[in-house]
Amino acid sequence: MDMNATDDTIRQLDTLIESKRDRFIDYANQVWELAETRFEETRSAATLSDALEAEGFRVERGIAGIDTAFVASYGSGKPVIALLGEYDALAGLSQRGEASDAEPLIPDGNGHGCGHNLLGVAALAGAVGVRDYLEERRSKQGLAGTIRFYGCPGEEGGSGKTFMVREGAFDDVDAVLTWHPQAFNAIFSTPTLANIQAYFRFKGTSAHAANSPHLGRSALDAVELMNVGANYLREHIVPDARLHYSITRTGGASPNVVQADAEVLYLMRARRMGDVQAIFERVQKIAEGAALMTGTTVEMEFDKACSGYRPNRTLEKLMQSRFEAFGAPHHDDKEKAYAERIHSTVSADDLRTTYANIVSAGGAAAEVYVDGLEGKALVDDIAPYSASDALMYGSTDVGDVSWVVPTAQCYVNCFALGTPLHTWQVVAQGRSSLGHKGMLQAAKVMAGTAVALMQNPAALAEAREELDKATQREPYRCPIPDDVTPSPLKG
């Protein structure tokens, strides 16, 4: 590839995206304010889809049978390069914007505790940057291709992209690029855990707990016995598995009433979907046993699932090269001071976890790199790349996309070093200039990678060959049954 042409592309995309930075920041702040949870992101989706329509994109709303999912396209023909955007928030994480303490903006309100207000707008900005670049280049050299933005709702506990994959939304896409806000800069090069989530609802018989307890059949007892059984199961599942539960309905607040209705939500994870499904079957047996022991009945509702992420090394190397060309976000003294305040609220365990995540993504070279971060509150460079097989003990519905389309993603620094995801610190920084700078840098990295793929069909072919070889050994099967539909957060 002509390095002078590459440098020109980097400079041009940087200029194009920076020219609209205030507009993009405003979109991110609007989504931060809205803070809508899974599959209820009506106004957030409208904010982004309307913005793309105003930029000249063709917008199709309500795709894959999901009201808050959409796709925006610009250009024509092959290749089709897709950027993924998310915009759902988390319940109970409302937070003041520039705060350095845990004071909520709205008690029990929603908040962007995973930075999805930044995630979605960076993909939007990247798509707009590619559109502007294509417009200038088409008149000069006839560069062909289609850039798409996929509005992906319900990542937090809803697996929106898995439903979209099931409905064929990505069938004609040649490559997918995305990112995630983080406290460091690196390629997201590690596989993740697959998961299944399901509700178990127990029905019993209410009674006066003192006068006639013998007439009652406690659904809450059944939930408790199920949880005891599941906890004993932990010893007998594969080492990389995770088993979580939340009691979502206890049956009431009165101890003198035998509770007739109770519900528990289970989330089961493991590296391979086959292992998750085996654990799920055993958990269902435990639920049936709890119902038998208590004289109650149990009903299972399959909520959602997602596959483990499958890295594509061809695309990762290309994305790393573009990341290095654009560089890490640069910060001024005010931002560094703000990062110091946030960093002071981070625990030593949180910091060690961040270091471990960097090492997992970057391998042996990252161990040396992490040593150089000692005493820093803010990362100002890019971690080394490694094609890592280390497991990231979380889940993402990008996993299902990565099984059907070659996919690459990166982490870009938006937070003080050590900031854990799903916390008030993330919500606060998501409306700060730290978050905004990381968001814009992510937009440039994705845009630069997308343009490089349009200019280099051989890289696309290599990425597809890599995925095809992997899925020949282990074909993709959507983990969500056909009769299950997306549902909003309950409770």
XYZ file of C-alpha atoms in Angstrom:
491
model
C 0.000 0.000 0.000
C 1.277 3.495 -0.878
C 2.326 5.013 2.474
C 2.054 8.579 1.165
C -1.524 7.880 0.103
C -2.173 6.340 3.526
C -0.790 9.419 5.283
C -2.967 11.651 3.108
C -6.024 9.575 4.018
C -5.217 9.806 7.733
C -4.840 13.580 7.562
C -7.996 13.996 5.502
C -10.158 11.849 7.772
C -8.788 13.630 10.834
C -9.749 16.983 9.330
C -13.186 15.813 8.198
C -14.156 14.379 11.590
C -12.698 17.272 13.587
C -14.629 19.748 11.443
C -17.866 18.379 12.950
C -16.604 17.623 16.456
C -19.041 19.987 18.214
C -21.970 18.377 16.434
C -20.837 14.888 17.419
C -20.235 15.893 21.035
C -23.725 17.360 21.177
C -25.221 14.063 19.970
C -23.259 12.135 22.622
C -24.472 14.475 25.355
C -28.068 14.173 24.183
C -27.913 10.380 24.397
C -26.203 10.663 27.814
C -29.145 12.777 29.038
C -31.756 10.378 27.657
C -30.209 7.255 29.261
C -32.764 4.725 27.979
C -32.462 1.024 28.775
C -32.647 -2.016 26.524
C -35.128 -1.925 23.632
C -36.687 1.291 24.979
C -34.087 3.617 23.419
C -36.749 5.344 21.303
C -35.422 8.895 21.604
C -31.767 7.852 21.556
C -32.264 5.895 18.328
C -34.183 8.822 16.847
C -31.381 11.239 17.753
C -28.815 9.181 15.846
C -30.988 8.056 12.934
C -32.257 11.610 12.334
C -28.677 12.904 12.423
C -27.571 10.372 9.804
C -30.578 11.106 7.622
C -29.673 14.798 7.757
C -26.171 13.832 6.590
C -27.629 12.209 3.483
C -27.685 8.575 4.593
C -30.529 6.275 3.566
C -32.115 5.216 6.858
C -34.231 2.130 7.445
C -35.801 2.102 10.902
C -37.244 -0.790 12.862
C -35.070 -3.453 11.264
C -34.989 -7.106 12.395
C -38.358 -6.627 14.074
C -36.874 -4.281 16.710
C -38.407 -0.812 16.942
C -35.195 0.831 18.158
C -32.836 -0.851 15.654
C -31.948 0.819 12.373
C -29.427 0.859 9.548
C -28.117 3.935 7.721
C -26.302 3.501 4.389
C -24.307 5.705 2.058
C -22.739 4.785 -1.247
C -23.341 1.805 -3.481
C -21.912 -1.535 -4.387
C -19.205 -3.596 -2.798
C -17.542 -3.691 -0.410
C -20.094 -3.064 2.321
C -18.333 -1.934 5.495
C -20.422 -1.653 8.659
C -19.765 0.333 11.830
C -21.715 -0.751 14.917
C -23.246 1.754 17.313
C -24.902 1.145 20.685
C -26.918 3.623 22.752
C -28.571 1.740 25.623
C -27.983 2.681 29.262
C -27.985 0.791 32.559
C -30.613 0.979 35.285
C -29.704 2.602 38.599
C -26.569 4.452 37.466
C -27.686 8.051 37.116
C -24.762 10.403 37.786
C -23.790 14.050 37.613
C -21.775 14.842 34.498
C -18.486 16.305 35.746
C -18.665 14.851 39.258
C -15.863 13.147 41.139
C -18.110 11.521 43.716
C -21.012 9.084 43.616
C -23.862 11.585 43.988
C -26.683 10.600 41.602
C -28.361 13.059 39.264
C -31.689 11.237 39.623
C -32.200 8.748 42.487
C -32.552 5.243 40.998
C -32.343 6.763 37.511
C -30.657 5.258 34.462
C -27.118 6.089 33.416
C -24.566 5.326 30.701
C -22.361 3.181 32.927
C -20.742 1.454 29.940
C -20.209 4.559 27.824
C -22.660 3.642 25.098
C -23.516 7.296 24.500
C -19.912 7.575 23.288
C -19.877 4.185 21.570
C -22.805 4.937 19.296
C -21.783 8.460 18.346
C -18.182 7.444 17.546
C -19.501 4.915 15.015
C -21.821 7.608 13.627
C -18.937 10.086 13.343
C -16.767 7.439 11.689
C -19.483 6.673 9.151
C -19.950 10.373 8.378
C -16.183 10.766 8.023
C -16.045 7.904 5.514
C -19.030 9.385 3.653
C -17.288 12.757 3.365
C -14.061 11.075 2.262
C -15.880 9.021 -0.382
C -17.566 12.137 -1.730
C -14.233 13.869 -2.219
C -12.427 10.820 -3.586
C -15.168 9.597 -5.903
C -14.904 12.760 -7.917
C -11.147 12.209 -8.237
C -10.534 8.447 -8.418
C -13.860 6.620 -8.399
C -13.489 4.814 -5.064
C -16.427 2.408 -4.743
C -18.198 0.933 -1.771
C -20.941 1.334 0.808
C -20.531 2.557 4.362
C -23.207 1.570 6.859
C -24.035 2.494 10.424
C -25.972 -0.155 12.348
C -28.004 1.182 15.239
C -27.826 -1.698 17.713
C -30.113 -1.537 20.756
C -30.233 -3.686 23.856
C -26.601 -4.763 24.235
C -26.880 -4.550 28.020
C -28.700 -7.748 28.910
C -30.727 -7.874 25.698
C -28.410 -9.260 22.979
C -29.897 -6.992 20.343
C -27.262 -7.855 17.747
C -27.910 -11.579 18.179
C -31.540 -11.002 17.196
C -30.324 -8.858 14.265
C -27.971 -11.616 13.095
C -30.785 -14.173 13.402
C -32.958 -12.014 11.126
C -30.232 -11.668 8.465
C -29.405 -7.988 9.004
C -25.694 -8.553 8.253
C -25.984 -11.069 5.420
C -24.492 -8.813 2.704
C -21.838 -7.104 4.859
C -18.152 -7.667 4.028
C -16.560 -6.417 7.253
C -17.679 -5.014 10.598
C -15.781 -2.511 12.746
C -16.608 -1.335 16.228
C -15.019 -0.228 19.516
C -15.638 0.168 23.221
C -14.778 3.000 25.615
C -12.117 1.932 28.107
C -9.391 3.229 30.405
C -6.649 2.318 27.903
C -5.946 2.096 24.159
C -5.657 -1.344 22.557
C -7.114 -3.745 20.042
C -9.915 -5.887 21.490
C -8.154 -9.116 20.520
C -9.544 -11.650 22.992
C -12.421 -14.131 22.813
C -15.317 -13.603 25.230
C -17.848 -15.752 27.050
C -21.034 -16.951 25.401
C -24.155 -16.757 27.534
C -27.811 -17.643 28.009
C -30.216 -15.712 30.230
C -33.586 -17.049 31.413
C -36.312 -16.311 33.958
C -37.663 -19.008 36.301
C -41.109 -18.219 37.721
C -42.477 -20.304 40.563
C -46.182 -20.502 41.428
C -47.396 -21.718 44.790
C -50.315 -21.199 47.168
C -50.658 -18.290 49.571
C -51.721 -18.827 53.175
C -51.563 -17.256 56.609
C -48.022 -18.021 57.712
C -49.004 -18.459 61.368
C -52.603 -19.698 61.388
C -52.457 -22.107 58.429
C -48.890 -22.454 57.087
C -49.609 -26.088 56.219
C -51.972 -24.873 53.511
C -49.304 -22.744 51.832
C -46.823 -23.674 49.122
C -44.026 -21.106 49.040
C -42.727 -19.942 45.673
C -40.025 -17.999 47.511
C -38.852 -21.205 49.184
C -38.579 -22.718 45.710
C -36.415 -19.810 44.503
C -34.162 -20.169 47.521
C -33.814 -23.925 47.052
C -33.075 -23.438 43.364
C -30.304 -20.995 44.247
C -28.850 -23.453 46.775
C -28.836 -26.174 44.134
C -27.250 -23.883 41.556
C -24.533 -22.910 44.013
C -23.666 -26.584 44.505
C -23.551 -26.948 40.719
C -20.674 -24.439 40.505
C -18.164 -27.128 41.524
C -19.204 -29.332 38.621
C -19.062 -27.040 35.591
C -16.148 -26.177 33.294
C -13.561 -23.849 34.893
C -14.218 -20.894 32.602
C -17.970 -20.894 33.309
C -19.808 -18.228 35.272
C -23.226 -18.582 36.888
C -25.128 -15.516 38.121
C -28.631 -14.926 39.409
C -30.876 -12.133 40.637
C -34.123 -12.579 42.571
C -36.415 -10.331 40.568
C -39.655 -10.972 42.469
C -39.969 -12.205 46.050
C -43.744 -12.418 46.251
C -44.328 -9.522 48.606
C -43.036 -7.729 51.686
C -45.195 -9.432 54.321
C -43.475 -12.237 56.253
C -46.801 -13.448 57.645
C -47.994 -14.451 54.160
C -46.726 -17.536 52.365
C -45.493 -16.115 49.065
C -47.338 -17.622 46.122
C -45.315 -15.985 43.305
C -41.552 -15.566 43.028
C -39.076 -15.223 40.194
C -35.336 -15.517 39.674
C -33.293 -14.493 36.624
C -30.293 -16.676 35.728
C -27.339 -15.760 33.523
C -25.070 -18.650 32.509
C -21.747 -18.139 30.727
C -18.887 -20.198 29.330
C -16.401 -19.926 26.494
C -18.228 -22.377 24.235
C -21.940 -22.191 23.588
C -22.189 -25.975 23.903
C -20.976 -25.720 27.497
C -23.443 -22.910 28.222
C -26.311 -24.987 26.863
C -25.255 -27.974 28.981
C -25.200 -25.773 32.112
C -28.592 -24.327 31.150
C -30.092 -27.809 30.928
C -28.772 -28.668 34.387
C -30.085 -25.412 35.859
C -33.525 -26.233 34.443
C -33.390 -29.607 36.196
C -32.482 -27.863 39.453
C -35.514 -25.567 39.030
C -37.762 -28.564 38.470
C -36.334 -30.181 41.599
C -36.969 -27.046 43.652
C -40.584 -27.036 42.457
C -40.996 -30.707 43.421
C -39.550 -30.104 46.884
C -41.923 -27.229 47.591
C -45.098 -28.433 45.898
C -44.995 -25.507 43.500
C -44.847 -25.252 39.713
C -42.131 -23.578 37.641
C -42.212 -21.872 34.269
C -39.042 -20.968 32.351
C -38.885 -17.979 29.980
C -35.863 -17.823 27.664
C -34.790 -14.167 27.701
C -31.717 -13.854 25.500
C -28.342 -15.323 24.567
C -25.173 -14.405 22.733
C -22.188 -16.239 21.298
C -18.580 -15.741 22.301
C -16.576 -13.195 20.303
C -14.433 -14.601 17.472
C -11.439 -12.315 16.782
C -10.298 -11.757 13.189
C -6.530 -11.335 13.160
C -6.384 -9.939 9.616
C -8.680 -7.046 10.466
C -7.073 -6.519 13.879
C -3.639 -5.945 12.378
C -5.069 -3.443 9.927
C -6.962 -1.633 12.682
C -3.833 -1.524 14.868
C -1.899 0.125 12.018
C -4.569 2.800 11.660
C -4.715 3.269 15.434
C -0.958 3.883 15.465
C -1.275 6.299 12.542
C -3.900 8.422 14.316
C -2.322 7.960 17.748
C -3.851 7.994 21.207
C -6.056 10.859 22.435
C -4.073 13.869 23.709
C -5.108 15.572 26.955
C -4.574 19.036 28.399
C -3.718 19.939 31.996
C -7.361 20.418 32.981
C -8.258 16.941 31.719
C -5.268 15.411 33.481
C -6.323 17.056 36.743
C -9.877 15.737 36.306
C -8.505 12.264 35.632
C -6.472 12.491 38.847
C -9.663 13.215 40.817
C -11.464 10.235 39.292
C -8.385 8.039 39.664
C -8.346 8.782 43.401
C -11.748 7.053 43.704
C -10.551 3.851 42.005
C -9.574 0.907 44.192
C -6.304 -1.004 43.976
C -8.267 -4.067 42.857
C -9.865 -2.071 40.026
C -6.428 -0.924 38.905
C -5.049 -4.473 38.972
C -8.018 -5.634 36.907
C -7.343 -2.945 34.303
C -3.709 -4.020 34.110
C -4.785 -7.650 33.713
C -7.143 -6.686 30.875
C -4.321 -4.884 29.073
C -2.014 -7.887 29.460
C -4.740 -10.233 28.190
C -5.151 -8.144 25.059
C -1.467 -7.459 24.459
C 0.352 -10.584 25.592
C 3.940 -10.682 26.849
C 4.839 -7.259 25.428
C 1.929 -5.762 27.344
C 3.404 -6.966 30.641
C 6.367 -4.651 30.077
C 4.005 -1.921 28.887
C 1.902 -2.162 32.055
C 4.997 -1.650 34.215
C 5.350 1.766 32.595
C 1.856 2.800 33.690
C 2.770 2.808 37.386
C 1.827 6.132 38.958
C -0.205 7.341 35.961
C -3.816 8.451 36.201
C -4.370 8.694 32.451
C -3.056 6.581 29.567
C -1.496 8.561 26.725
C -0.264 5.841 24.344
C -1.336 2.587 22.667
C -0.755 -0.858 24.127
C 1.139 -3.374 21.974
C -0.922 -5.711 19.817
C -1.021 -9.465 20.252
C -3.264 -12.102 18.693
C -4.371 -13.181 22.137
C -6.230 -16.350 23.047
C -6.635 -15.219 26.648
C -10.282 -15.139 27.661
C -12.070 -11.895 28.483
C -14.536 -12.865 31.223
C -17.437 -10.848 29.930
C -19.911 -11.150 27.078
C -20.918 -9.038 24.104
C -23.480 -9.544 21.373
C -20.800 -8.441 18.912
C -19.877 -12.096 19.301
C -22.710 -13.262 17.052
C -21.799 -10.691 14.407
C -18.202 -11.938 14.471
C -19.358 -15.464 13.574
C -21.033 -14.337 10.333
C -18.931 -11.331 9.240
C -15.192 -10.650 9.725
C -15.110 -8.268 12.690
C -12.548 -6.138 14.496
C -12.859 -3.794 17.441
C -10.650 -1.639 19.614
C -10.601 -0.047 23.034
C -10.015 3.715 23.160
C -9.162 5.626 26.313
C -12.110 7.665 27.591
C -11.592 7.266 31.345
C -9.044 7.611 34.114
C -6.775 4.604 34.458
C -8.380 1.835 36.512
C -11.967 2.985 35.942
C -14.180 -0.142 36.079
C -17.102 -0.405 33.678
C -20.711 -0.320 34.939
C -19.915 2.279 37.617
C -20.778 5.889 38.437
C -17.235 6.889 37.398
C -17.960 5.812 33.813
C -21.232 7.743 33.765
C -19.522 10.899 34.993
C -16.652 10.696 32.532
C -19.007 9.884 29.663
C -20.016 13.519 29.537
C -16.516 14.916 30.064
C -13.959 16.018 27.510
C -12.009 12.847 28.359
C -14.866 10.795 26.977
C -15.429 13.091 24.012
C -11.786 12.988 22.928
C -11.710 9.203 23.108
C -14.958 9.029 21.162
C -13.603 11.170 18.321
C -10.359 9.221 18.200
C -12.307 5.978 17.957
C -14.297 7.482 15.073
C -11.063 8.220 13.213
C -9.620 4.745 13.805
C -12.779 3.054 12.523
C -13.048 5.426 9.555
C -9.402 4.893 8.646
C -9.800 1.124 8.829
C -12.978 1.227 6.728
C -11.330 3.292 3.994
C -8.286 0.989 4.006
C -10.581 -1.986 3.413
C -12.285 -0.210 0.528
C -8.864 0.465 -0.988
C -7.537 -3.043 -0.401
C -9.847 -5.875 -1.565
C -7.107 -8.411 -0.797
C -7.369 -7.646 2.936
C -11.120 -8.217 2.832
C -10.639 -11.512 1.039
C -8.029 -12.615 3.580
C -10.311 -11.680 6.487
C -13.205 -13.634 4.970
C -10.990 -16.660 4.334
C -9.864 -16.573 7.971
C -13.469 -16.571 9.197
C -14.579 -19.256 6.758
C -11.821 -21.611 7.907
C -12.782 -21.112 11.541
C -16.503 -21.660 10.990
C -15.935 -24.740 8.843
C -14.562 -26.386 11.970
C -17.343 -25.012 14.151
C -20.377 -23.707 12.211
C -22.438 -20.858 13.616
C -25.831 -21.545 15.100
C -27.895 -18.716 16.547
C -28.304 -19.368 20.286
C -31.722 -17.651 20.505
C -34.712 -19.822 19.527
C -36.841 -18.552 16.643
C -39.899 -17.974 18.845
C -38.085 -15.679 21.325
C -38.470 -11.943 20.715
C -36.580 -8.963 22.196
C -38.048 -7.673 25.452
C -37.470 -4.507 27.522
C -35.832 -4.560 30.942
C -38.276 -5.901 33.540
C -38.795 -4.648 37.031
